[in-house]
Amino acid sequence: MFALIGALFFVAGAIVEAFAYSFPTLLIGSVLMQPAIAFFSAVDQAIVLAVLPSRDEAGRYIAVVQFAHKLPSAIAPLIAPFIIAIGATDGEKNYTLLYLTGAGLALIGGLVVLPASSRCAERWAKGVDPQRAGSSMKAPHQRRPRRSKRRRIHRMGAGYRRGRLHHHP
């Protein structure tokens, strides 16, 4: 749901910017777009963490996702001149079409992510851990606090504390 809200905020901001002919109006559009980016980022991070195949290799998977985030930043400047040139007359560039294209892509992105974000939210509400099928997961406020390292080591025995790990059958 947050992804769709983010998409709608971005669409509103992009439409305001598309038809802005003064600096204050352009700022209003930009201010509308900032919560959209926050909503998208939060949902994206939650989905990525929910579908990780292995928590042990989380860094690798998150690095791949971050690389995927950088691709649009690299590709957009290559495509933007062609969008700006469509319908341009007498040297006037068509920034209106550029912002409307961004609004359309944001709306499509919000609609595409909506089913995945809804499934993650439902699973979280039911207490199902997406990492382990069939096991239950409690919300952070429902979990028992972890034992301190000192207490865990104390429970393991004196051999572990002295640097000698003794396994007793």
Tab-separated table of C-alpha atoms in Angstrom, residues 54-147:
chain	number	residue	atom	x	y	z
A	54	SER	CA	19.960	-16.445	2.710
A	55	ARG	CA	20.529	-14.030	5.579
A	56	ASP	CA	24.140	-15.192	5.728
A	57	GLU	CA	24.828	-13.645	2.318
A	58	ALA	CA	22.612	-10.587	2.761
A	59	GLY	CA	25.432	-8.182	1.860
A	60	ARG	CA	25.884	-9.724	-1.560
A	61	TYR	CA	22.177	-9.614	-2.386
A	62	ILE	CA	21.744	-6.068	-1.125
A	63	ALA	CA	24.746	-5.016	-3.238
A	64	VAL	CA	23.027	-6.452	-6.326
A	65	VAL	CA	19.843	-4.544	-5.443
A	66	GLN	CA	21.821	-1.328	-4.972
A	67	PHE	CA	23.415	-1.865	-8.381
A	68	ALA	CA	19.909	-2.244	-9.836
A	69	HIS	CA	18.983	1.068	-8.172
A	70	LYS	CA	21.862	2.816	-9.914
A	71	LEU	CA	20.944	1.586	-13.411
A	72	PRO	CA	18.058	4.041	-13.917
A	73	SER	CA	20.344	6.891	-12.869
A	74	ALA	CA	22.740	5.852	-15.599
A	75	ILE	CA	20.146	5.162	-18.289
A	76	ALA	CA	17.774	8.112	-17.720
A	77	PRO	CA	20.242	10.798	-18.900
A	78	LEU	CA	20.741	8.806	-22.100
A	79	ILE	CA	17.000	8.569	-22.827
A	80	ALA	CA	15.921	12.032	-21.586
A	81	PRO	CA	17.248	14.004	-24.595
A	82	PHE	CA	15.078	11.936	-26.929
A	83	ILE	CA	11.977	12.496	-24.770
A	84	ILE	CA	12.713	16.232	-24.507
A	85	ALA	CA	13.122	16.464	-28.289
A	86	ILE	CA	9.666	14.994	-29.000
A	87	GLY	CA	7.375	17.843	-29.959
A	88	ALA	CA	10.058	20.481	-29.364
A	89	THR	CA	9.547	23.612	-31.433
A	90	ASP	CA	11.769	26.630	-32.085
A	91	GLY	CA	14.465	25.507	-29.682
A	92	GLU	CA	11.989	25.048	-26.813
A	93	LYS	CA	12.538	21.712	-25.118
A	94	ASN	CA	9.574	19.603	-24.076
A	95	TYR	CA	10.205	19.194	-20.350
A	96	THR	CA	6.470	18.757	-19.794
A	97	LEU	CA	6.597	15.425	-21.622
A	98	LEU	CA	9.669	14.408	-19.601
A	99	TYR	CA	7.911	14.975	-16.270
A	100	LEU	CA	4.703	13.308	-17.491
A	101	THR	CA	6.734	10.303	-18.642
A	102	GLY	CA	8.306	10.120	-15.190
A	103	ALA	CA	4.846	10.301	-13.622
A	104	GLY	CA	3.613	7.466	-15.816
A	105	LEU	CA	6.622	5.286	-15.027
A	106	ALA	CA	6.235	5.966	-11.301
A	107	LEU	CA	2.585	4.940	-11.435
A	108	ILE	CA	3.455	1.756	-13.311
A	109	GLY	CA	6.185	1.022	-10.760
A	110	GLY	CA	3.797	1.517	-7.853
A	111	LEU	CA	1.229	-0.796	-9.411
A	112	VAL	CA	3.827	-3.470	-10.218
A	113	VAL	CA	5.222	-3.483	-6.670
A	114	LEU	CA	1.784	-3.372	-5.021
A	115	PRO	CA	1.106	-7.151	-5.069
A	116	ALA	CA	4.526	-7.997	-3.631
A	117	SER	CA	4.325	-5.355	-0.892
A	118	SER	CA	0.795	-6.478	0.021
A	119	ARG	CA	1.913	-10.107	0.320
A	120	CYS	CA	4.826	-9.125	2.567
A	121	ALA	CA	2.541	-7.059	4.791
A	122	GLU	CA	0.002	-9.894	5.050
A	123	ARG	CA	2.682	-12.426	5.920
A	124	TRP	CA	4.118	-10.102	8.569
A	125	ALA	CA	0.662	-9.567	10.081
A	126	LYS	CA	0.114	-13.341	10.244
A	127	GLY	CA	3.541	-13.880	11.799
A	128	VAL	CA	4.960	-15.938	8.924
A	129	ASP	CA	8.685	-15.648	8.329
A	130	PRO	CA	9.341	-15.389	4.588
A	131	GLN	CA	12.822	-16.858	5.165
A	132	ARG	CA	11.568	-20.069	6.709
A	133	ALA	CA	8.393	-21.536	5.279
A	134	GLY	CA	6.096	-22.821	7.973
A	135	SER	CA	7.891	-21.183	10.908
A	136	SER	CA	6.474	-18.266	12.780
A	137	MET	CA	8.036	-14.858	13.207
A	138	LYS	CA	7.169	-12.373	15.879
A	139	ALA	CA	7.186	-8.640	15.396
A	140	PRO	CA	10.219	-6.892	16.949
A	141	HIS	CA	8.236	-5.711	19.948
A	142	GLN	CA	7.074	-9.305	20.650
A	143	ARG	CA	10.515	-10.954	20.615
A	144	ARG	CA	12.432	-11.879	23.744
A	145	PRO	CA	15.558	-9.763	24.073
A	146	ARG	CA	18.761	-11.596	23.162
A	147	ARG	CA	20.957	-12.741	25.986
